[in-house]
Short mmCIF file of C-alpha atoms in Angstrom, two decimals:
data_model
loop_
_atom_site.label_atom_id
_atom_site.label_comp_id
_atom_site.label_asym_id
_atom_site.label_seq_id
_atom_site.Cartn_x
_atom_site.Cartn_y
_atom_site.Cartn_z
CA MET A 245 -9.92 8.45 39.84
CA PRO A 246 -6.73 6.56 38.80
CA ASN A 247 -7.20 4.01 36.04
CA PHE A 248 -6.29 1.03 38.23
CA LEU A 249 -9.01 2.00 40.72
CA ILE A 250 -11.51 2.17 37.90
CA TYR A 251 -10.46 -1.28 36.75
CA ILE A 252 -10.83 -2.64 40.30
CA ALA A 253 -14.25 -1.00 40.66
CA ILE A 254 -15.38 -2.73 37.46
CA ILE A 255 -13.58 -6.07 37.68
CA LEU A 256 -14.12 -6.94 41.34
CA PRO A 257 -17.95 -6.79 41.24
CA ALA A 258 -17.89 -8.73 37.95
CA VAL A 259 -15.76 -11.45 39.53
CA LEU A 260 -18.05 -11.69 42.58
CA ILE A 261 -21.14 -11.84 40.37
CA GLY A 262 -19.51 -14.56 38.28
CA LEU A 263 -18.63 -16.56 41.39
CA GLY A 264 -22.18 -16.14 42.65
CA ILE A 265 -23.66 -17.44 39.41
CA ALA A 266 -21.26 -20.40 39.44
CA LEU A 267 -22.18 -21.19 43.04
CA TYR A 268 -25.88 -21.12 42.27
CA ILE A 269 -25.70 -23.26 39.12
CA PHE A 270 -22.87 -25.63 39.98
CA GLN A 271 -23.06 -25.80 43.76
CA GLU A 272 -23.39 -29.60 43.82
CA ARG A 273 -19.94 -29.73 42.20
CA LEU A 274 -18.60 -27.45 44.92
CA ILE A 275 -20.22 -29.39 47.77
CA PHE A 276 -19.98 -33.05 46.74
CA TYR A 277 -16.81 -34.84 45.62
CA PRO A 278 -17.93 -38.39 44.79
CA GLU A 279 -15.52 -41.07 43.67
CA LYS A 280 -17.12 -43.66 41.42
CA LEU A 281 -16.44 -47.39 41.65
CA SER A 282 -16.92 -50.12 39.08
CA ASP A 283 -19.84 -52.44 39.75
CA LYS A 284 -17.26 -55.23 39.70
CA CYS A 285 -15.25 -53.71 42.55
CA GLN A 286 -14.82 -56.16 45.43
CA PHE A 287 -14.69 -54.57 48.87
CA LYS A 288 -12.15 -55.90 51.35
CA PHE A 289 -12.32 -55.18 55.08
CA ASP A 290 -11.00 -56.78 58.24
CA VAL A 291 -14.47 -57.43 59.69
CA PRO A 292 -17.34 -59.51 58.23
CA PHE A 293 -19.78 -57.61 56.00
CA SER A 294 -22.38 -58.05 53.31
CA GLU A 295 -23.09 -55.81 50.35
CA LEU A 296 -26.64 -54.51 49.87
CA THR A 297 -28.51 -52.54 47.22
CA TYR A 298 -31.46 -50.27 47.96
CA THR A 299 -33.75 -49.02 45.20
CA THR A 300 -35.08 -45.47 45.52
CA GLU A 301 -38.58 -44.36 44.57
CA ASP A 302 -37.27 -42.96 41.27
CA GLY A 303 -35.43 -46.16 40.38
CA GLU A 304 -31.84 -45.34 41.38
CA LYS A 305 -29.64 -47.90 43.15
CA LEU A 306 -27.90 -47.09 46.43
CA ASN A 307 -24.96 -49.28 47.35
CA ALA A 308 -24.61 -50.15 51.04
CA LEU A 309 -22.51 -52.24 53.40
CA LEU A 310 -23.78 -54.04 56.49
CA PHE A 311 -21.10 -55.01 59.00
CA GLU A 312 -22.44 -57.56 61.48
CA VAL A 313 -21.16 -58.86 64.81
CA GLU A 314 -22.28 -61.72 67.03
CA ASN A 315 -24.75 -60.80 69.77
CA SER A 316 -25.16 -57.31 68.40
CA LYS A 317 -26.26 -54.53 70.78
CA GLY A 318 -27.92 -52.72 67.89
CA VAL A 319 -26.95 -50.92 64.69
CA ILE A 320 -25.08 -47.73 63.86
CA TYR A 321 -26.75 -46.07 60.86
CA TYR A 322 -23.78 -44.20 59.37
CA HIS A 323 -23.93 -41.09 57.13
CA HIS A 324 -20.55 -40.24 55.67
CA GLY A 325 -18.95 -37.03 54.43
CA ASN A 326 -19.01 -35.23 51.09
CA ALA A 327 -16.19 -37.12 49.38
CA GLY A 328 -14.90 -40.61 48.62
CA ASN A 329 -17.02 -43.77 48.75
CA LEU A 330 -17.60 -46.88 50.82
CA GLU A 331 -14.16 -48.27 49.99
CA LEU A 332 -12.78 -45.48 52.22
CA TRP A 333 -15.61 -45.06 54.70
CA GLY A 334 -15.95 -48.79 55.32
CA THR A 335 -12.66 -48.72 57.20
CA LYS A 336 -14.43 -46.69 59.92
CA ALA A 337 -16.84 -49.53 60.73
CA ILE A 338 -14.38 -51.14 63.12
CA ASP A 339 -14.82 -48.19 65.50
CA PHE A 340 -18.30 -49.56 66.18
CA THR A 341 -18.11 -53.29 65.47
CA SER A 342 -15.31 -53.49 68.04
CA ARG A 343 -17.84 -52.16 70.56
CA GLY A 344 -20.47 -54.76 69.72
CA TYR A 345 -22.58 -52.92 67.14
CA ASP A 346 -23.60 -53.72 63.59
CA VAL A 347 -22.96 -50.89 61.14
CA LEU A 348 -25.02 -49.93 58.11
CA MET A 349 -23.43 -47.37 55.82
CA TYR A 350 -24.37 -46.40 52.29
CA ASP A 351 -23.10 -44.28 49.43
CA TYR A 352 -25.10 -41.25 48.38
CA ARG A 353 -26.26 -40.95 44.78
CA GLY A 354 -23.31 -40.79 42.41
CA PHE A 355 -20.83 -42.05 45.03
CA GLY A 356 -19.10 -45.41 44.64
CA LYS A 357 -21.45 -47.91 43.02
CA SER A 358 -24.58 -45.84 43.71
CA THR A 359 -26.35 -44.50 40.64
CA GLY A 360 -27.97 -41.13 39.99
CA LYS A 361 -27.05 -37.58 40.93
CA ILE A 362 -27.72 -35.44 43.98
CA LYS A 363 -30.02 -32.57 43.04
CA ASN A 364 -31.29 -31.21 46.34
CA GLU A 365 -31.38 -31.64 50.10
CA LYS A 366 -34.82 -33.29 50.12
CA MET A 367 -33.53 -36.05 47.83
CA LEU A 368 -30.72 -36.86 50.25
CA TYR A 369 -33.12 -36.99 53.16
CA ASN A 370 -35.70 -39.13 51.35
CA ASP A 371 -33.02 -41.68 50.50
CA ALA A 372 -31.92 -41.79 54.15
CA VAL A 373 -35.51 -42.28 55.32
CA MET A 374 -36.08 -45.09 52.85
CA ILE A 375 -33.12 -47.03 54.26
CA TYR A 376 -34.13 -46.23 57.85
CA LYS A 377 -37.53 -47.82 57.22
CA LYS A 378 -35.78 -50.92 55.90
CA LEU A 379 -33.66 -51.09 59.05
CA LEU A 380 -36.80 -51.11 61.18
CA HIS A 381 -37.62 -54.53 59.74
CA ASP A 382 -34.51 -55.97 61.42
CA TYR A 383 -33.87 -53.73 64.43
CA ALA A 384 -36.07 -52.25 67.13
CA GLU A 385 -35.92 -48.47 66.87
CA LYS A 386 -34.62 -48.27 70.44
CA ASN A 387 -31.54 -50.18 69.18
CA ILE A 388 -30.78 -47.82 66.28
CA ILE A 389 -28.09 -45.18 66.73
CA ILE A 390 -27.82 -42.53 64.02
CA PHE A 391 -24.30 -41.33 63.23
CA GLY A 392 -23.24 -38.50 60.94
CA ILE A 393 -19.84 -37.13 60.06
CA SER A 394 -19.16 -33.76 58.40
CA LEU A 395 -21.70 -33.30 55.58
CA GLY A 396 -23.60 -36.34 56.88
CA THR A 397 -24.36 -34.59 60.19
CA GLY A 398 -27.13 -32.59 58.52
CA ILE A 399 -28.79 -35.71 57.12
CA ALA A 400 -28.37 -37.57 60.41
CA THR A 401 -29.85 -34.71 62.42
CA LYS A 402 -32.92 -34.39 60.20
CA LEU A 403 -33.43 -38.16 60.33
CA ALA A 404 -33.21 -38.21 64.14
CA HIS A 405 -35.58 -35.26 64.34
CA GLU A 406 -38.27 -37.05 62.32
CA ASN A 407 -37.84 -40.44 64.02
CA ASN A 408 -37.03 -41.84 67.46
CA PRO A 409 -33.62 -43.54 67.50
CA GLN A 410 -31.78 -44.40 70.70
CA LEU A 411 -29.35 -41.51 70.34
CA LEU A 412 -27.50 -39.31 67.85
CA ILE A 413 -23.72 -39.02 67.40
CA LEU A 414 -22.31 -36.22 65.24
CA GLU A 415 -18.65 -35.92 64.30
CA THR A 416 -17.34 -32.53 63.10
CA PRO A 417 -20.86 -31.06 62.72
CA TYR A 418 -21.60 -27.64 61.26
CA TYR A 419 -23.93 -25.16 62.99
CA ASN A 420 -25.92 -25.08 59.76
CA PHE A 421 -24.88 -25.32 56.14
CA TYR A 422 -25.22 -21.60 55.49
CA ASP A 423 -22.82 -20.98 58.35
CA VAL A 424 -20.11 -23.28 56.99
CA SER A 425 -20.59 -21.92 53.46
CA LYS A 426 -19.93 -18.41 54.77
CA PHE A 427 -16.77 -19.72 56.39
CA HIS A 428 -15.44 -20.88 53.01
CA TYR A 429 -17.04 -18.22 50.76
CA PRO A 430 -17.36 -15.15 53.00
CA TYR A 431 -17.89 -12.57 50.25
CA LEU A 432 -20.82 -14.21 48.47
CA PRO A 433 -24.56 -13.72 49.22
CA ASN A 434 -24.91 -17.33 50.31
CA SER A 435 -28.32 -16.85 51.91
CA ILE A 436 -29.71 -16.14 48.42
CA LEU A 437 -27.63 -18.59 46.40
CA LEU A 438 -27.42 -21.71 48.55
CA HIS A 439 -29.87 -24.56 47.86
CA TYR A 440 -28.76 -26.55 50.90
CA GLN A 441 -29.67 -25.53 54.44
CA PHE A 442 -29.13 -28.51 56.82
CA LYS A 443 -30.36 -26.57 59.85
CA ASN A 444 -28.68 -28.45 62.68
CA ASP A 445 -29.09 -25.41 64.93
CA LYS A 446 -32.88 -25.43 64.51
CA LEU A 447 -33.46 -29.17 64.78
CA LEU A 448 -31.08 -30.34 67.53
CA PRO A 449 -32.80 -28.39 70.36
CA GLU A 450 -36.07 -30.18 69.52
CA LEU A 451 -34.61 -33.67 70.02
CA SER A 452 -35.33 -35.49 73.27
CA GLN A 453 -32.70 -38.23 72.98
CA PRO A 454 -29.03 -37.79 73.95
CA ILE A 455 -26.85 -36.02 71.37
CA TYR A 456 -23.07 -36.39 71.37
CA LEU A 457 -20.71 -34.17 69.39
CA PHE A 458 -17.05 -34.83 68.57
CA HIS A 459 -14.94 -31.99 67.21
CA GLY A 460 -11.24 -31.19 66.89
CA THR A 461 -9.82 -27.82 67.87
CA GLU A 462 -7.75 -27.60 64.66
CA ASP A 463 -10.55 -28.34 62.19
CA LYS A 464 -10.03 -26.15 59.10
CA THR A 465 -13.05 -27.52 57.21
CA VAL A 466 -15.83 -27.10 59.76
CA PRO A 467 -14.63 -24.75 62.50
CA TYR A 468 -14.58 -26.05 66.07
CA ASN A 469 -16.68 -23.05 67.09
CA SER A 470 -19.62 -24.70 65.29
CA SER A 471 -19.86 -27.40 67.95
CA LEU A 472 -19.28 -24.95 70.79
CA ARG A 473 -22.35 -23.05 69.62
CA LEU A 474 -24.41 -26.20 69.08
CA GLU A 475 -23.69 -27.47 72.59
CA LYS A 476 -25.25 -24.33 74.08
CA LEU A 477 -28.59 -24.99 72.38
CA SER A 478 -29.79 -27.86 74.58
CA GLU A 479 -29.03 -29.72 77.79
CA ASN A 480 -29.26 -32.93 75.75
CA ILE A 481 -26.15 -31.98 73.74
CA LYS A 482 -22.74 -33.04 75.02
CA LEU A 483 -19.54 -31.97 73.22
CA PHE A 484 -16.31 -33.96 73.40
CA THR A 485 -13.39 -31.77 72.38
CA ILE A 486 -10.42 -33.44 70.69
CA GLU A 487 -7.43 -31.22 71.38
CA ASN A 488 -5.31 -30.78 68.22
CA GLY A 489 -7.74 -32.89 66.23
CA SER A 490 -8.48 -31.82 62.65
CA HIS A 491 -11.34 -32.76 60.34
CA ASN A 492 -10.53 -36.35 59.36
CA ASP A 493 -8.37 -37.78 62.13
CA LEU A 494 -10.46 -37.79 65.31
CA ASN A 495 -10.54 -41.58 65.56
CA THR A 496 -6.75 -41.61 65.83
CA PHE A 497 -6.97 -40.00 69.30
CA HIS A 498 -7.24 -42.02 72.51
CA TYR A 499 -9.77 -39.55 73.97
CA TYR A 500 -12.13 -40.21 71.05
CA HIS A 501 -12.17 -43.93 71.80
CA GLU A 502 -12.43 -43.36 75.52
CA LYS A 503 -15.61 -41.36 75.05
CA MET A 504 -17.03 -43.76 72.45
CA ASP A 505 -16.60 -46.51 75.03
CA GLU A 506 -18.65 -44.47 77.51
CA ILE A 507 -21.41 -43.73 74.98
CA LEU A 508 -21.69 -47.22 73.50
CA ASP A 509 -21.14 -49.30 76.65
#
């Protein structure tokens, strides 16, 4: 066997093993890209809002924003993606306040002004449930709409599965988290290494309320095929395809707003 083939036979498995170990130990760093904010940071948006703080069972502080409108139809409980913070995501609130809904969005642990670190999927879900229970003090459950985008679709789906909101809206959802991890890291044994599951494909068919999906055909982060497959799982699931839409620009398309008008009318 030529020397270079011997080197490849030795080096390639070593590289894959090293990547696997890194994925297992440091996967939170590969999944979440939080941007911290100073506690003194003052948010500025074009619609009225108030800043809230929720305390978790283990004493961490979750920063949240509540955008309120007059004669609200209900509230959109918003779960954002895996990067940034409320300074960015807060700009999305107008997509819902303009349609007569309050919006409650929060930063995950370690994002923005929120304290702590994300350690597992259960922690993310427990935090979401804690805030949901707080919302029930101010809104009837029939007036709560759960919204998730990208990473947040897994949290939103689990939350809707365990509760009874009016409906569920998912933007750029993955089939499940293993599926999207294989898309980005196809040569690693993700089924063994991955701590996070977010089984949208298992939970969505068990929901009785309407489920609406938005996905762009040019999404390079979560492939469009993910939503095509999810739509086939239940008659309650309706997919709105944004032609030429990518991962972060769907609300720049007229069709997106046309369909949001239909859903939220």
